[in-house]
Amino acid sequence: SQQGEEDPQALSIQEGENATMNCSYKTSINNLQWYRQNSGRGLVHLILIRSNEREKHSGRLRVTLDTSKKSSSLLITASRAADTASYFCATPHYGGSQGNLIFGKGTKLSVKP
Amino acid sequence: DAGVTQSPTHLIKTRGQQVTLRCSPISGHKSVSWYQQVLGQGPQFIFQYYEKEERGRGNFPDRFSARQFPNYSSELNVNALLLGDSALYLCASRLEGTGASYEQYFGPGTRLTVT
């Protein structure tokens, strides 16, 4: 079963607007990762946040983590048409190795020029 | 440096046939994981291999098997193909060890269609 669940399933915005995606998970984690996937191809790692961190920034990306609510959010600021992709959160399988990631169903982001 | 490579890119097979998918990790990465991604879903973990040994297995039937070679490349085999095996198969490599980052590096995937 999938641990992470992203919300919303789809999001359509105009260029320049901000996009916020949320993720919920079920078990204890030591880190949470966000990945991007373009057109059903390979995934690209965006950002990782550890369980002892509450917020992390990378360029136009901002990730928050609330371990008490078992939730995370990804904010993309000043979106561009090139940000159009599916975004997934992923957490290591509880009790498993870091090579075993559990992904949510993803948020499909469409940024219109 | 080359990223994770997978072959073939696309594959069409008939029900009941067998298929072998191949993956070469990033140089220096000894861990390889396989994922299945059905259309509209997130990737689902199948196997992880590290130093040629199976480190983890997802909830997949025994028709799925994998192995890792001394050069750390890996193969995923699926026997007795079913229509439901149609998916994008992703390989990811990771640098294991003390202080290694948790992130995984994914290949472009192999699109398998079973007819």
Coordinates of N, CA, C and O in Angstrom, one line a residue, chain B residues 20-23 34 49 65-69 73-77:
Chain B
T20 N 13.1 -9.5 -19.7 CA 14.3 -9.1 -18.8 C 14.6 -7.7 -19.1 O 14.8 -7.2 -20.2
L21 N 14.6 -6.9 -18.0 CA 14.9 -5.5 -18.1 C 16.3 -5.3 -17.4 O 16.6 -5.9 -16.5
R22 N 17.1 -4.3 -18.0 CA 18.4 -4.1 -17.5 C 18.6 -2.7 -17.0 O 18.0 -1.7 -17.5
C23 N 19.6 -2.6 -16.1 CA 19.8 -1.3 -15.4 C 21.3 -1.2 -15.1 O 21.9 -2.1 -14.5
W34 N 14.4 -1.4 -7.8 CA 13.4 -1.5 -8.9 C 12.1 -1.1 -8.4 O 11.6 -1.5 -7.4
Y49 N 18.7 -4.3 -4.3 CA 19.9 -5.1 -4.2 C 21.1 -4.2 -3.8 O 21.2 -3.1 -4.2
S65 N 11.6 -11.5 -10.4 CA 12.9 -11.8 -9.8 C 13.9 -10.8 -10.3 O 13.7 -10.2 -11.3
A66 N 15.0 -10.7 -9.6 CA 16.1 -9.8 -10.0 C 17.4 -10.3 -9.5 O 17.5 -11.3 -8.7
R67 N 18.4 -9.8 -10.0 CA 19.8 -10.1 -9.6 C 20.7 -8.9 -9.8 O 20.4 -8.0 -10.6
Q68 N 21.8 -8.9 -9.1 CA 22.8 -7.8 -9.3 C 24.1 -8.5 -9.6 O 24.5 -9.5 -9.0
F69 N 24.8 -7.9 -10.5 CA 26.1 -8.5 -11.0 C 27.3 -7.8 -10.3 O 27.2 -6.8 -9.7
S73 N 25.5 -3.7 -12.0 CA 24.4 -3.6 -12.8 C 23.3 -4.6 -12.4 O 23.7 -5.5 -11.6
S74 N 22.1 -4.4 -12.9 CA 21.1 -5.3 -12.4 C 20.1 -5.7 -13.5 O 20.0 -5.0 -14.5
E75 N 19.5 -6.8 -13.3 CA 18.4 -7.3 -14.2 C 17.1 -7.6 -13.4 O 17.2 -8.1 -12.3
L76 N 16.0 -7.2 -14.0 CA 14.7 -7.6 -13.5 C 14.0 -8.5 -14.4 O 14.0 -8.2 -15.6
N77 N 13.6 -9.7 -14.0 CA 13.0 -10.6 -14.8 C 11.5 -10.8 -14.4 O 11.2 -10.8 -13.2

